[in-house]
Amino acid sequence: MKSVELTPPSATLLVLEPLRAAADYVAGLAPLAAPLPHGDGHPVLVFPGLGVSGVATSDLRKRLQQLGYEVHDWEQGVNFGPGADNDLMLERLGDHLRQIHALHRRSVSLLGWSFGGVYARQLAAKYPELVRQVITLATPVADNSDATHAGWMLNMLSSGIPPINHAPTRCSDATAPVPSASVYSKTDGIVAWEGCVSTGSTNHRNIEVEDVSHLGMVHHPEVLRVLADLLAQHPDGHRQVVMRAAGQ
């Protein structure tokens, strides 16, 4: 994907991000307005966002398990983002992916939140024969490391650990011969939504969810509905299309 000039979300969205994330979390606790499609039991591998571990995705994984999927954490602790050891991390994640595939004897859906989606996309490009589909939540795919507040956020969360090295994220727009979808929100306070929209593949969807925070992506009920719909679909490929979650 060609480099585009993007800027980080506004200071207002950034400042409001924690409050809105809390609201998204509370919204996720409310009963669903309509039942979600039940899954077919295939395995789903979930990658956490920048600066957090699988603990942050535990609620989402539990909900997906309740829908009938075999859900797995990435099992690599805190996600400090792609850095100098990116190749080693991909090797570890590839071993984990192969283990899950062998255990269930079925292709695996990869679900990545924020910079966790970078790993999901890279794995799908490297091991397409093991992957059913890739779904990313608020994941930057454009080649523009200045379009997020991620470095500042990671430095704050990690109490002074040097900020993320963004250079390897240029691999995040790697394409693979598997269906993929990018879920994004125009009210994301961490990552510029324009950078989450990919046009590099005819086997891809861009799906907008309205009024969702970056940190609340893994809790918001509309995001869960989108995920349930995507995971329940037969892996027969998708056309490139920009969609809105509301009113589909």
Short mmCIF file of C-alpha atoms in Angstrom, two decimals:
data_model
loop_
_atom_site.label_atom_id
_atom_site.label_comp_id
_atom_site.label_asym_id
_atom_site.label_seq_id
_atom_site.Cartn_x
_atom_site.Cartn_y
_atom_site.Cartn_z
CA MET A 1 0.00 0.00 0.00
CA LYS A 2 1.40 3.40 -0.91
CA SER A 3 2.31 5.85 1.81
CA VAL A 4 -0.33 8.45 2.55
CA GLU A 5 -0.16 11.58 4.63
CA LEU A 6 -2.07 10.93 7.84
CA THR A 7 -2.21 12.67 11.19
CA PRO A 8 -3.04 11.25 14.63
CA PRO A 9 -6.56 11.63 16.01
CA SER A 10 -7.41 14.99 17.55
CA ALA A 11 -6.33 15.91 21.07
CA THR A 12 -10.00 15.94 22.06
CA LEU A 13 -10.53 12.33 21.01
CA LEU A 14 -7.32 11.33 22.77
CA VAL A 15 -8.28 13.01 26.05
CA LEU A 16 -11.78 11.51 25.94
CA GLU A 17 -10.51 8.01 25.10
CA PRO A 18 -10.45 6.61 28.69
CA LEU A 19 -13.94 7.92 29.48
CA ARG A 20 -15.40 6.65 26.23
CA ALA A 21 -13.65 3.30 26.68
CA ALA A 22 -15.30 2.97 30.09
CA ALA A 23 -18.67 3.69 28.47
CA ASP A 24 -18.00 1.06 25.81
CA TYR A 25 -17.14 -1.44 28.54
CA VAL A 26 -20.41 -0.75 30.35
CA ALA A 27 -22.33 -1.02 27.08
CA GLY A 28 -20.81 -4.45 26.59
CA LEU A 29 -22.27 -5.63 29.90
CA ALA A 30 -25.85 -4.93 28.83
CA PRO A 31 -28.00 -7.72 27.35
CA LEU A 32 -27.79 -7.90 23.57
CA ALA A 33 -30.74 -6.52 21.64
CA ALA A 34 -30.70 -9.53 19.29
CA PRO A 35 -29.10 -12.99 19.43
CA LEU A 36 -25.78 -13.49 17.69
CA PRO A 37 -25.10 -16.25 15.14
CA HIS A 38 -23.66 -19.37 16.74
CA GLY A 39 -20.23 -20.48 15.61
CA ASP A 40 -19.14 -23.67 13.88
CA GLY A 41 -16.47 -24.48 16.45
CA HIS A 42 -13.42 -23.53 14.41
CA PRO A 43 -10.38 -22.13 16.28
CA VAL A 44 -9.84 -18.41 16.77
CA LEU A 45 -6.49 -16.94 17.81
CA VAL A 46 -6.73 -13.52 19.51
CA PHE A 47 -3.88 -10.97 19.64
CA PRO A 48 -4.03 -8.19 22.27
CA GLY A 49 -3.39 -4.53 21.61
CA LEU A 50 -0.31 -2.46 22.25
CA GLY A 51 0.85 -2.27 25.86
CA VAL A 52 -1.51 -4.97 27.17
CA SER A 53 -1.58 -8.74 27.50
CA GLY A 54 -4.26 -11.34 26.87
CA VAL A 55 -5.93 -10.25 30.12
CA ALA A 56 -7.31 -7.26 28.20
CA THR A 57 -9.03 -9.56 25.67
CA SER A 58 -10.30 -12.12 28.19
CA ASP A 59 -13.89 -10.83 28.11
CA LEU A 60 -13.95 -10.90 24.31
CA ARG A 61 -12.49 -14.39 24.22
CA LYS A 62 -15.08 -15.58 26.74
CA ARG A 63 -17.90 -14.18 24.60
CA LEU A 64 -16.54 -15.86 21.49
CA GLN A 65 -16.25 -19.15 23.40
CA GLN A 66 -19.90 -18.80 24.39
CA LEU A 67 -20.72 -18.53 20.69
CA GLY A 68 -19.14 -21.91 20.12
CA TYR A 69 -15.59 -21.16 18.98
CA GLU A 70 -12.34 -22.70 20.21
CA VAL A 71 -10.63 -19.49 21.30
CA HIS A 72 -6.93 -19.11 22.09
CA ASP A 73 -4.84 -16.29 23.55
CA TRP A 74 -1.60 -15.38 21.80
CA GLU A 75 0.35 -16.47 24.95
CA GLN A 76 3.18 -13.97 24.55
CA GLY A 77 2.43 -11.70 27.50
CA VAL A 78 2.36 -7.94 26.98
CA ASN A 79 2.36 -6.75 23.38
CA PHE A 80 5.16 -4.19 23.08
CA GLY A 81 4.71 -4.00 19.34
CA PRO A 82 6.99 -4.97 16.45
CA GLY A 83 10.61 -4.14 17.16
CA ALA A 84 14.10 -5.40 16.47
CA ASP A 85 13.07 -8.95 17.40
CA ASN A 86 10.07 -8.99 15.07
CA ASP A 87 11.32 -12.02 13.13
CA LEU A 88 11.80 -14.00 16.33
CA MET A 89 8.33 -13.05 17.54
CA LEU A 90 6.82 -14.13 14.22
CA GLU A 91 8.61 -17.46 14.54
CA ARG A 92 7.14 -17.99 18.00
CA LEU A 93 3.69 -16.97 16.86
CA GLY A 94 4.00 -19.23 13.83
CA ASP A 95 4.82 -22.18 16.09
CA HIS A 96 1.77 -21.38 18.22
CA LEU A 97 -0.42 -21.11 15.12
CA ARG A 98 0.79 -24.48 13.85
CA GLN A 99 0.05 -26.06 17.23
CA ILE A 100 -3.51 -24.73 17.23
CA HIS A 101 -4.04 -25.89 13.64
CA ALA A 102 -2.74 -29.37 14.48
CA LEU A 103 -4.84 -29.58 17.65
CA HIS A 104 -8.13 -28.77 15.91
CA ARG A 105 -7.24 -29.93 12.40
CA ARG A 106 -9.00 -26.87 11.03
CA SER A 107 -7.88 -23.53 9.66
CA VAL A 108 -7.63 -20.75 12.24
CA SER A 109 -9.27 -17.32 12.24
CA LEU A 110 -6.83 -14.63 13.38
CA LEU A 111 -8.31 -11.74 15.36
CA GLY A 112 -5.99 -8.84 16.20
CA TRP A 113 -6.76 -5.71 18.19
CA SER A 114 -4.77 -2.54 17.47
CA PHE A 115 -1.11 -3.44 16.91
CA GLY A 116 -2.01 -7.06 17.60
CA GLY A 117 -3.58 -6.95 14.16
CA VAL A 118 -0.14 -6.27 12.69
CA TYR A 119 0.97 -9.72 13.83
CA ALA A 120 -2.26 -11.29 12.59
CA ARG A 121 -1.75 -9.88 9.10
CA GLN A 122 1.90 -10.88 8.99
CA LEU A 123 1.12 -14.44 10.07
CA ALA A 124 -1.63 -14.76 7.47
CA ALA A 125 0.78 -13.65 4.77
CA LYS A 126 3.40 -16.14 5.96
CA TYR A 127 1.13 -19.13 6.69
CA PRO A 128 -1.98 -18.74 4.49
CA GLU A 129 -2.51 -22.52 4.41
CA LEU A 130 -3.22 -22.44 8.17
CA VAL A 131 -5.49 -19.39 8.21
CA ARG A 132 -9.23 -19.19 7.59
CA GLN A 133 -9.51 -15.39 7.75
CA VAL A 134 -7.97 -12.30 9.36
CA ILE A 135 -10.01 -9.74 11.30
CA THR A 136 -8.37 -6.62 12.71
CA LEU A 137 -9.83 -4.10 15.16
CA ALA A 138 -8.51 -0.54 14.92
CA THR A 139 -5.27 -1.79 13.37
CA PRO A 140 -3.14 0.67 11.39
CA VAL A 141 -2.31 -0.77 7.99
CA ALA A 142 -1.16 2.36 6.15
CA ASP A 143 2.58 2.99 5.95
CA ASN A 144 2.59 6.03 8.23
CA SER A 145 4.01 5.65 11.72
CA ASP A 146 3.10 9.20 12.69
CA ALA A 147 -0.66 8.61 12.41
CA THR A 148 -1.09 7.18 15.92
CA HIS A 149 -0.60 8.14 19.54
CA ALA A 150 0.70 4.61 20.15
CA GLY A 151 4.32 5.46 20.97
CA TRP A 152 3.32 7.96 23.64
CA MET A 153 0.71 5.59 25.04
CA LEU A 154 3.14 2.67 25.24
CA ASN A 155 5.75 4.80 27.00
CA MET A 156 3.12 5.86 29.54
CA LEU A 157 1.81 2.33 30.12
CA SER A 158 5.25 0.75 30.36
CA SER A 159 6.69 3.29 32.85
CA GLY A 160 9.56 4.47 30.71
CA ILE A 161 10.32 1.50 28.46
CA PRO A 162 11.62 2.99 25.18
CA PRO A 163 8.79 3.74 22.72
CA ILE A 164 7.83 1.32 19.99
CA ASN A 165 9.99 1.01 16.92
CA HIS A 166 7.46 1.64 14.15
CA ALA A 167 9.57 0.62 11.16
CA PRO A 168 8.41 -3.04 10.98
CA THR A 169 4.77 -1.95 10.91
CA ARG A 170 5.27 -1.32 7.21
CA CYS A 171 4.75 -5.06 6.88
CA SER A 172 1.30 -4.74 8.41
CA ASP A 173 -0.32 -4.24 5.03
CA ALA A 174 0.99 -7.57 3.78
CA THR A 175 -1.68 -9.35 1.80
CA ALA A 176 -2.56 -13.03 1.89
CA PRO A 177 -4.89 -15.24 -0.14
CA VAL A 178 -7.39 -15.45 2.71
CA PRO A 179 -10.46 -13.33 3.47
CA SER A 180 -9.71 -10.33 5.66
CA ALA A 181 -11.62 -7.52 7.32
CA SER A 182 -10.60 -4.30 9.02
CA VAL A 183 -13.00 -2.95 11.65
CA TYR A 184 -12.46 0.72 12.45
CA SER A 185 -14.12 3.74 14.06
CA LYS A 186 -13.90 7.37 13.02
CA THR A 187 -13.96 8.30 16.72
CA ASP A 188 -10.82 6.29 17.51
CA GLY A 189 -8.68 8.40 19.83
CA ILE A 190 -5.41 6.47 19.36
CA VAL A 191 -5.11 5.47 15.69
CA ALA A 192 -6.16 7.54 12.68
CA TRP A 193 -9.12 5.71 11.19
CA GLU A 194 -7.97 6.44 7.65
CA GLY A 195 -4.87 4.36 8.33
CA CYS A 196 -7.05 1.36 9.22
CA VAL A 197 -8.68 1.25 5.79
CA SER A 198 -6.96 -1.06 3.33
CA THR A 199 -7.40 -1.02 -0.44
CA GLY A 200 -4.61 -3.43 -1.32
CA SER A 201 -6.68 -6.58 -1.80
CA THR A 202 -9.86 -7.68 -3.55
CA ASN A 203 -10.34 -10.22 -0.76
CA HIS A 204 -10.91 -7.61 1.93
CA ARG A 205 -13.64 -5.63 3.69
CA ASN A 206 -13.41 -2.35 5.58
CA ILE A 207 -16.16 -2.15 8.19
CA GLU A 208 -16.94 1.02 10.13
CA VAL A 209 -18.45 0.84 13.60
CA GLU A 210 -19.86 4.13 14.79
CA ASP A 211 -18.92 5.99 17.96
CA VAL A 212 -16.52 3.36 19.35
CA SER A 213 -13.29 4.19 21.18
CA HIS A 214 -9.96 2.52 20.45
CA LEU A 215 -9.67 0.97 23.90
CA GLY A 216 -13.34 -0.03 23.90
CA MET A 217 -13.18 -2.01 20.66
CA VAL A 218 -12.98 -5.36 22.47
CA HIS A 219 -16.05 -4.59 24.61
CA HIS A 220 -18.52 -2.68 22.44
CA PRO A 221 -21.62 -4.75 21.54
CA GLU A 222 -21.68 -3.56 17.92
CA VAL A 223 -18.11 -4.76 17.43
CA LEU A 224 -19.07 -8.12 18.92
CA ARG A 225 -21.96 -8.35 16.47
CA VAL A 226 -19.65 -7.64 13.54
CA LEU A 227 -17.18 -10.26 14.76
CA ALA A 228 -19.91 -12.85 15.21
CA ASP A 229 -21.15 -12.24 11.67
CA LEU A 230 -17.66 -12.44 10.15
CA LEU A 231 -16.63 -15.57 12.05
CA ALA A 232 -19.87 -17.33 11.12
CA GLN A 233 -19.38 -16.79 7.39
CA HIS A 234 -18.05 -19.53 5.17
CA PRO A 235 -14.42 -18.81 4.19
CA ASP A 236 -15.09 -18.38 0.47
CA GLY A 237 -13.53 -14.94 -0.02
CA HIS A 238 -14.88 -11.39 -0.06
CA ARG A 239 -15.01 -8.49 -2.46
CA GLN A 240 -13.32 -5.21 -1.50
CA VAL A 241 -16.02 -2.96 -0.06
CA VAL A 242 -16.28 -0.20 2.53
CA MET A 243 -19.16 -0.97 4.90
CA ARG A 244 -20.84 0.70 7.86
CA ALA A 245 -21.86 -1.53 10.73
CA ALA A 246 -24.94 0.52 11.47
CA GLY A 247 -27.79 -0.15 9.08
CA GLN A 248 -26.08 -2.90 7.08
#
